[in-house]
mmCIF file of C-alpha atoms (C1' of nucleotides) in Angstrom:
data_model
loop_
_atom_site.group_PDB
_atom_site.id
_atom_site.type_symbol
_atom_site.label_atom_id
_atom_site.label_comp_id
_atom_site.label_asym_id
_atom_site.label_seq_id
_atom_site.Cartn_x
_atom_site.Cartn_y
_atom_site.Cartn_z
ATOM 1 C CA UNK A 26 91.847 -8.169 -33.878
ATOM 2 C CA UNK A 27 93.841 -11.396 -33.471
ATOM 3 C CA UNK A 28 91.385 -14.072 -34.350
ATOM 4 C CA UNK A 29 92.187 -17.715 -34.866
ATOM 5 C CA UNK A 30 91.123 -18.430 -38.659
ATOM 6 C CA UNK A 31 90.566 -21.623 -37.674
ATOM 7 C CA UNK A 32 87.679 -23.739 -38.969
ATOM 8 C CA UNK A 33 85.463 -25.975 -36.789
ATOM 9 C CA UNK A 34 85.879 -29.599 -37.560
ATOM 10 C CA UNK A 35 83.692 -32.056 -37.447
ATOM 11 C CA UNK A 36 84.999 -33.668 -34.196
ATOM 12 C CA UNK A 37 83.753 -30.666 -32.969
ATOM 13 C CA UNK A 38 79.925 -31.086 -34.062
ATOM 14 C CA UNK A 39 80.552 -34.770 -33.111
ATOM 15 C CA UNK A 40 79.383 -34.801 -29.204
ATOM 16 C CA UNK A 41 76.630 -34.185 -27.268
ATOM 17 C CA UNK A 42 74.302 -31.151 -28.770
ATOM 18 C CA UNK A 43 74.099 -29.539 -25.462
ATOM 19 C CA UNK A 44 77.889 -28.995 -25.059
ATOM 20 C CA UNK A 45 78.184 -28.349 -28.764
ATOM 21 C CA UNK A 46 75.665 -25.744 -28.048
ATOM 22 C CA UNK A 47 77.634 -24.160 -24.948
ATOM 23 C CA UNK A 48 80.821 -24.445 -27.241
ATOM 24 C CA UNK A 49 79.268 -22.446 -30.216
ATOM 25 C CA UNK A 50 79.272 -19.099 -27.674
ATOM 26 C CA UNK A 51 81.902 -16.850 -28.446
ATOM 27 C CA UNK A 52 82.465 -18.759 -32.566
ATOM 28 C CA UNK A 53 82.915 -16.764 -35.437
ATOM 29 C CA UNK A 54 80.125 -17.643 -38.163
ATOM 30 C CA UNK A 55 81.410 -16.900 -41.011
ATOM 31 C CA UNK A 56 79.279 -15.923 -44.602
ATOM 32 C CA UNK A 57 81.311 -15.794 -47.944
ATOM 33 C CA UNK A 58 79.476 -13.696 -51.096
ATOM 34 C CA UNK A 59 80.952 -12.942 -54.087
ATOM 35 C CA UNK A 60 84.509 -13.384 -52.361
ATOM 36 C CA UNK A 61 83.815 -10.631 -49.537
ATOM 37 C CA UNK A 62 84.098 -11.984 -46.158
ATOM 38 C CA UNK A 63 81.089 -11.162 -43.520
ATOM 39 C CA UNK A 64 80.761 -12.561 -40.448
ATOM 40 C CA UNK A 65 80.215 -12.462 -36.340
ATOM 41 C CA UNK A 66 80.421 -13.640 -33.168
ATOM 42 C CA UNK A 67 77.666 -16.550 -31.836
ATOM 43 C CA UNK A 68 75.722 -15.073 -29.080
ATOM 44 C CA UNK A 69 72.698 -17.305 -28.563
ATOM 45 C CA UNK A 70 71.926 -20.963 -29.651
ATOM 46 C CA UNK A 71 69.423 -23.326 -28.513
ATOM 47 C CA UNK A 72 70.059 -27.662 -28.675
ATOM 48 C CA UNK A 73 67.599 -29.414 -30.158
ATOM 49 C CA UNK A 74 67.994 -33.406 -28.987
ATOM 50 C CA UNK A 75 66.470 -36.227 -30.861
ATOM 51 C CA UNK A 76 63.211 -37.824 -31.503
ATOM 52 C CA UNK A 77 62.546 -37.903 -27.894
ATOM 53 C CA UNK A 78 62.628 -33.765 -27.706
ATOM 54 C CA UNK A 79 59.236 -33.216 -28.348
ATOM 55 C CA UNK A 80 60.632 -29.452 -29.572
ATOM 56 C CA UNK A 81 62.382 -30.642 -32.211
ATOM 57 C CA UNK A 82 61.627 -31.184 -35.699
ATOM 58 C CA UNK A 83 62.590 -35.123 -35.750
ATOM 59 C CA UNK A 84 60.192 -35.632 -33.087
ATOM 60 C CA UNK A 85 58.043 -37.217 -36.250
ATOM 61 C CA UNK A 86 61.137 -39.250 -37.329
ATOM 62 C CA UNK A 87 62.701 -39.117 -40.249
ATOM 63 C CA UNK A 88 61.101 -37.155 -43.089
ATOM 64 C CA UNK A 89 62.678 -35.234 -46.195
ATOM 65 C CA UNK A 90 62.726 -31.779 -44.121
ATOM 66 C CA UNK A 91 64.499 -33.335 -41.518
ATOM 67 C CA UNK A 92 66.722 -35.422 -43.661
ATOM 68 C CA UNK A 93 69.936 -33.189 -43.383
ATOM 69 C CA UNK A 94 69.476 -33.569 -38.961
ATOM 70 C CA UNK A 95 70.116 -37.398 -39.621
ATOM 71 C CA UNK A 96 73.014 -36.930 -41.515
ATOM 72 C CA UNK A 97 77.086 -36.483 -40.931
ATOM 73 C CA UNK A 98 77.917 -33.736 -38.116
ATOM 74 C CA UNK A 99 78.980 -30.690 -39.457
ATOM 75 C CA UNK A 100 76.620 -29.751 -41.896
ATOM 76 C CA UNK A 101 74.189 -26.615 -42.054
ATOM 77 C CA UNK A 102 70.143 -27.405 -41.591
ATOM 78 C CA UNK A 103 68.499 -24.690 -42.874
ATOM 79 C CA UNK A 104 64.746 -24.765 -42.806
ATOM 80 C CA UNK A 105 61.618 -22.310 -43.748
ATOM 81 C CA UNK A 106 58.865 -21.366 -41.722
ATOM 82 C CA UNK A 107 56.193 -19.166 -40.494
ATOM 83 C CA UNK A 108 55.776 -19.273 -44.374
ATOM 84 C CA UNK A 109 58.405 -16.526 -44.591
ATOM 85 C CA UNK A 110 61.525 -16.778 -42.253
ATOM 86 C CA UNK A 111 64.802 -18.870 -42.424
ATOM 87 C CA UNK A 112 66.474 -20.619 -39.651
ATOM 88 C CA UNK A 113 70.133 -21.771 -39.587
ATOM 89 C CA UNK A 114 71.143 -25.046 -37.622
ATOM 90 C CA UNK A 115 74.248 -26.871 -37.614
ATOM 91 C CA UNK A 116 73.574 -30.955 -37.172
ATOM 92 C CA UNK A 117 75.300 -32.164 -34.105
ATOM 93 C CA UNK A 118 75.745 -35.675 -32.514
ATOM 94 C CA UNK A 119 76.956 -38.427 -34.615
ATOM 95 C CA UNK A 120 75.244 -39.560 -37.821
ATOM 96 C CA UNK A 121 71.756 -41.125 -38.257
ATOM 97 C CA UNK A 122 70.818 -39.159 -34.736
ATOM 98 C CA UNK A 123 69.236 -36.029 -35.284
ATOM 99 C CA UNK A 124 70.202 -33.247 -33.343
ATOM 100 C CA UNK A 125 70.913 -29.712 -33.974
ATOM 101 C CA UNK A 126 71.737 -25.986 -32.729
ATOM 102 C CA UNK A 127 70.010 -22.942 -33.373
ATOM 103 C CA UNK A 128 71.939 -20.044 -34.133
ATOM 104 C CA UNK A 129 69.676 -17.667 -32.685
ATOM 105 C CA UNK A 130 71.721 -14.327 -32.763
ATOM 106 C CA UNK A 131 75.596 -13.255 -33.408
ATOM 107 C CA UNK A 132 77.048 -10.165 -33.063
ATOM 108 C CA UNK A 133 78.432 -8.684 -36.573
ATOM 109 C CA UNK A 134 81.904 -7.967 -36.989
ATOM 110 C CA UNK A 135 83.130 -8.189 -40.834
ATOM 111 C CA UNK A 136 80.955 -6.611 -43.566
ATOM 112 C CA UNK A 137 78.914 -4.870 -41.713
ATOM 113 C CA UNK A 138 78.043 -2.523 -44.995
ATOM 114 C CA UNK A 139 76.618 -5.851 -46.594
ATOM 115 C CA UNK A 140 74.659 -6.345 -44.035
ATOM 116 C CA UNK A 141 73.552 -2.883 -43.783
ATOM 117 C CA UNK A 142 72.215 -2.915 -46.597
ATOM 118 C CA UNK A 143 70.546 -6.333 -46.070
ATOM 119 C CA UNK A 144 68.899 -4.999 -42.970
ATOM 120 C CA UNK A 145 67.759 -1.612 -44.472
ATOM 121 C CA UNK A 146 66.344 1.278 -42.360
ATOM 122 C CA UNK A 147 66.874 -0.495 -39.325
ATOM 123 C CA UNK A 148 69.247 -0.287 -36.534
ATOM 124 C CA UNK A 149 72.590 -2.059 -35.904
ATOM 125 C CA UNK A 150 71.517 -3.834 -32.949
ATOM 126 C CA UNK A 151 68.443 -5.000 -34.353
ATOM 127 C CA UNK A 152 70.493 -6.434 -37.807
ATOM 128 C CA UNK A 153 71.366 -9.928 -36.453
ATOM 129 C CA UNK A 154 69.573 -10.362 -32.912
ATOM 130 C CA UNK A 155 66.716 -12.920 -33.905
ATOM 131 C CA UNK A 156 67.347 -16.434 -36.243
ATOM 132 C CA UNK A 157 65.476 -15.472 -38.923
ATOM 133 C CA UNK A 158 67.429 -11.941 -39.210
ATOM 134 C CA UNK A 159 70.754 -12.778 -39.187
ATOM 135 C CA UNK A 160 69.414 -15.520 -42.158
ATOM 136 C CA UNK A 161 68.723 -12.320 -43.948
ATOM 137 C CA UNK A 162 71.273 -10.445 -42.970
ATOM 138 C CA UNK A 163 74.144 -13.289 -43.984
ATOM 139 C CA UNK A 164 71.598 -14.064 -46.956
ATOM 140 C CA UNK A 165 71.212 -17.786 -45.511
ATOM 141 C CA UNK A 166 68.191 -19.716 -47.512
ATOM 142 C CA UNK A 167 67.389 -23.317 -48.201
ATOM 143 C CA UNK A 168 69.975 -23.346 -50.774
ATOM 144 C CA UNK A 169 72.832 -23.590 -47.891
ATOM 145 C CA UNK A 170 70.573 -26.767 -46.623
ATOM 146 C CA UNK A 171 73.036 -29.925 -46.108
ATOM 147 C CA UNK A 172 76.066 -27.528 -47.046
ATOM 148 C CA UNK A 173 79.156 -28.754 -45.194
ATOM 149 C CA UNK A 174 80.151 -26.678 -42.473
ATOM 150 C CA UNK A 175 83.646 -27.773 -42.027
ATOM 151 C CA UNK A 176 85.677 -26.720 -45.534
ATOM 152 C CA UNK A 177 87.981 -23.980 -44.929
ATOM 153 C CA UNK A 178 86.982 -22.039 -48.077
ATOM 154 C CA UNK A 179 83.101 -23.029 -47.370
ATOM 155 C CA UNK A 180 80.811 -20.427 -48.059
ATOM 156 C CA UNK A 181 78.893 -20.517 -44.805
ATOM 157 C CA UNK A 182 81.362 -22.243 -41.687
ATOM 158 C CA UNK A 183 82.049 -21.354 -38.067
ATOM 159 C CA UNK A 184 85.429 -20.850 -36.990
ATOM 160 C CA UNK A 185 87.408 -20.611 -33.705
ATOM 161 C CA UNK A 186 86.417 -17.327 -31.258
ATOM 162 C CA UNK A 187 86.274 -15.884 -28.159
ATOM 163 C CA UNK A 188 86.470 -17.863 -25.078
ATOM 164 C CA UNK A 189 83.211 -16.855 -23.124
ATOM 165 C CA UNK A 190 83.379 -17.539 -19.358
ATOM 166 C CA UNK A 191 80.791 -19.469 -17.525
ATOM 167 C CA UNK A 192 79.950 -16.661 -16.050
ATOM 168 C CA UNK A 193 78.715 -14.936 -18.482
ATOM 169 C CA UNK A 194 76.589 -17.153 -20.433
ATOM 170 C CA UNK A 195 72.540 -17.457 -19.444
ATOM 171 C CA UNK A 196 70.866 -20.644 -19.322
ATOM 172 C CA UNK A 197 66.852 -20.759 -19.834
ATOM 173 C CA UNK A 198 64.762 -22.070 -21.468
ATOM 174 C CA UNK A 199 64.139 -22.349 -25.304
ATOM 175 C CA UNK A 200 61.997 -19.560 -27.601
ATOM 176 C CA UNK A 201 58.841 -20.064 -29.347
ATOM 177 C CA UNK A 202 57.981 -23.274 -27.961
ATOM 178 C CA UNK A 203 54.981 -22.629 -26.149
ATOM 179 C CA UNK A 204 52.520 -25.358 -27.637
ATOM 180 C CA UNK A 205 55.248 -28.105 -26.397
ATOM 181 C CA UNK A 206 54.451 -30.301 -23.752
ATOM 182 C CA UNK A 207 56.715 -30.421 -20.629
ATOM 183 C CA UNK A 208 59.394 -31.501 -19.388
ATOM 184 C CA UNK A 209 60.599 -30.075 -23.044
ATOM 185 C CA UNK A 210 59.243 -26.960 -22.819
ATOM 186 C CA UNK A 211 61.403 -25.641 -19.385
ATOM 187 C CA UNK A 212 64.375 -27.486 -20.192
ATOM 188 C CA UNK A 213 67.420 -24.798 -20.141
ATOM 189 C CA UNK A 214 68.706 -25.831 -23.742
ATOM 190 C CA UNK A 215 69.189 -21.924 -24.616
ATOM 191 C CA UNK A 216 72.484 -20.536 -24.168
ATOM 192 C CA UNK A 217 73.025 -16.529 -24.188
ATOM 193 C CA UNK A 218 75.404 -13.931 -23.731
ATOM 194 C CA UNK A 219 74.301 -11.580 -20.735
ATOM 195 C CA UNK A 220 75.626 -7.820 -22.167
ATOM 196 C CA UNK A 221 77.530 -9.384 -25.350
ATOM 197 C CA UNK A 222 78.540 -5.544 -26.481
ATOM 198 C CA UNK A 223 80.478 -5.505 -23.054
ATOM 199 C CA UNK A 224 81.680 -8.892 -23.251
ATOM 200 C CA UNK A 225 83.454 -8.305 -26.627
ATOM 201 C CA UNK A 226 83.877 -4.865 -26.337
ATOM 202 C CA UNK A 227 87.731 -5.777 -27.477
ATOM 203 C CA UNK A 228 86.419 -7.734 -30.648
ATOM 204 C "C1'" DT B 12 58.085 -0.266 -22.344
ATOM 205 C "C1'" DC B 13 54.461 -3.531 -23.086
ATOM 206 C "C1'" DT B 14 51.123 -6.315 -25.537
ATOM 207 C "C1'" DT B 15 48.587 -7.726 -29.488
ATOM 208 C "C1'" DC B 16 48.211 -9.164 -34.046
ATOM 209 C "C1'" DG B 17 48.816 -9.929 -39.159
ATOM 210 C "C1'" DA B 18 51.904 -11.750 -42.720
ATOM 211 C "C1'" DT B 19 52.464 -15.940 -45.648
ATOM 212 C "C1'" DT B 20 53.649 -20.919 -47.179
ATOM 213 C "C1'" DG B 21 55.906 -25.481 -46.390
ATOM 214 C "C1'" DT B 22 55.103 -29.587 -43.810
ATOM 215 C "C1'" DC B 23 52.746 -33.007 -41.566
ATOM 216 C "C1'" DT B 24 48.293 -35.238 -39.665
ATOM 217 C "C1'" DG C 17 43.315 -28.134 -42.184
ATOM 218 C "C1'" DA C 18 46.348 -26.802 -38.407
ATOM 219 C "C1'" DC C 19 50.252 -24.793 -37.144
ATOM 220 C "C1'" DA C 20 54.949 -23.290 -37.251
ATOM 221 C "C1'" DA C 21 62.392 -23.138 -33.356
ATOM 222 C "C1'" DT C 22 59.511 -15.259 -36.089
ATOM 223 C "C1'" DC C 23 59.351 -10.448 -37.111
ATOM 224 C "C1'" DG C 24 57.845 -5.898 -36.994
ATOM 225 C "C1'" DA C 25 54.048 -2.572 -36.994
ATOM 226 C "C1'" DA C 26 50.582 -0.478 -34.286
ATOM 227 C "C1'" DG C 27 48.265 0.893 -30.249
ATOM 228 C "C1'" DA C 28 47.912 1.334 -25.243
ATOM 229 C "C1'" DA C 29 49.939 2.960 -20.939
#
DNA sequence: TCTTCGATTGTCT
DNA sequence: GACAATCGAAGAA
């Protein structure tokens, strides 16, 4: 496969989180351990905007989870919940605003034997289609929190992709968000890949 | 295919 | 003390 080994500046995280979100469709994240190169292609995210986005974390300002959300574009928030499950976010917006994206799924391309055997007795669909498994499949944790996504030899960073038409990328509504008060709840912050094994059937 | 429910702990009120 | 940007097992249909 051609790809672009590009990495993903910051100018890139450095907009608005809802077309850094759209953007991130079709990116390669990319996981380095112990040298070996894993990685895949972004197929869902979800924007998380501000204090004002009653879904987001900084919705209680500015507290030492959220810390890393306030700080320079670029970098990867990784938090803990549901007292067992990681979730990896890269800040967006400029500094001292917090905003973020959810990686929500990718689509594994490169060591797919590491994370076989991160994912064990379980099907290759189901290895990386949910936030908190692709955290264990790429063996994301807290200690990747504030790590800068933008280094070319960086052990967790997102580089250029696939282009992913319009056309094929689902708007709705964000997941798990169910106790949040409207208009937050229905806004169409998630962006998906209708059919992504079809869509990169090539990559 | 679907719905329900338990796991398990950091964070904030 | 409540609840969480979830997952996966189990049971029903």
């Amino acid at each position: 496969m051609p790809a672009d080994k590009s990495v993903l500046k910051a100018f890139f995280y450095e907009r608005p989180v809802l077309t850094v979100a759209r953007e991130l469709i079709g990116k390669r994240l990319v996981r380095m351990v112990d040298g070996q190169r894993i990685s895949g292609l972004i197929v869902e995210a979800e924007a998380y905007d501000g204090e004002t986005d009653l879904a987001c974390h900084a919705r209680a300002g500015r507290t030492p989870r959220t810390e890393t959300m306030y700080g320079p574009p670029g970098r990867a928030y990784v938090y803990f919940t549901y007292g067992m499950h990681w979730m990896l976010n890269c800040v967006c917006a400029h500094q001292g605003y917090p905003a973020a994206v959810l990686i929500r799924a990718i689509l594994p391309l490169e060591g797919t034997a590491f994370i076989s055997s991160r994912r064990p007795g379980r099907p290759a669909k189901d290895w990386c289609n949910g936030p908190a498994k692709l955290c264990q499949a790429l063996e994301i944790t807290g200690s990747l929190n504030g790590a800068d996504l933008c280094l070319p030899d960086a052990e967790l960073r997102i580089e250029e992709g696939l282009e992913v038409p319009d056309a094929r990328v689902q708007r709705t509504p964000r997941i798990g968000i169910d106790l949040v008060p409207e208009p937050w709840r229905s806004q169409p912050w998630r962006f998906v890949v209708a059919s992504p094994e079809k869509v990169f059937a090539k990559a």
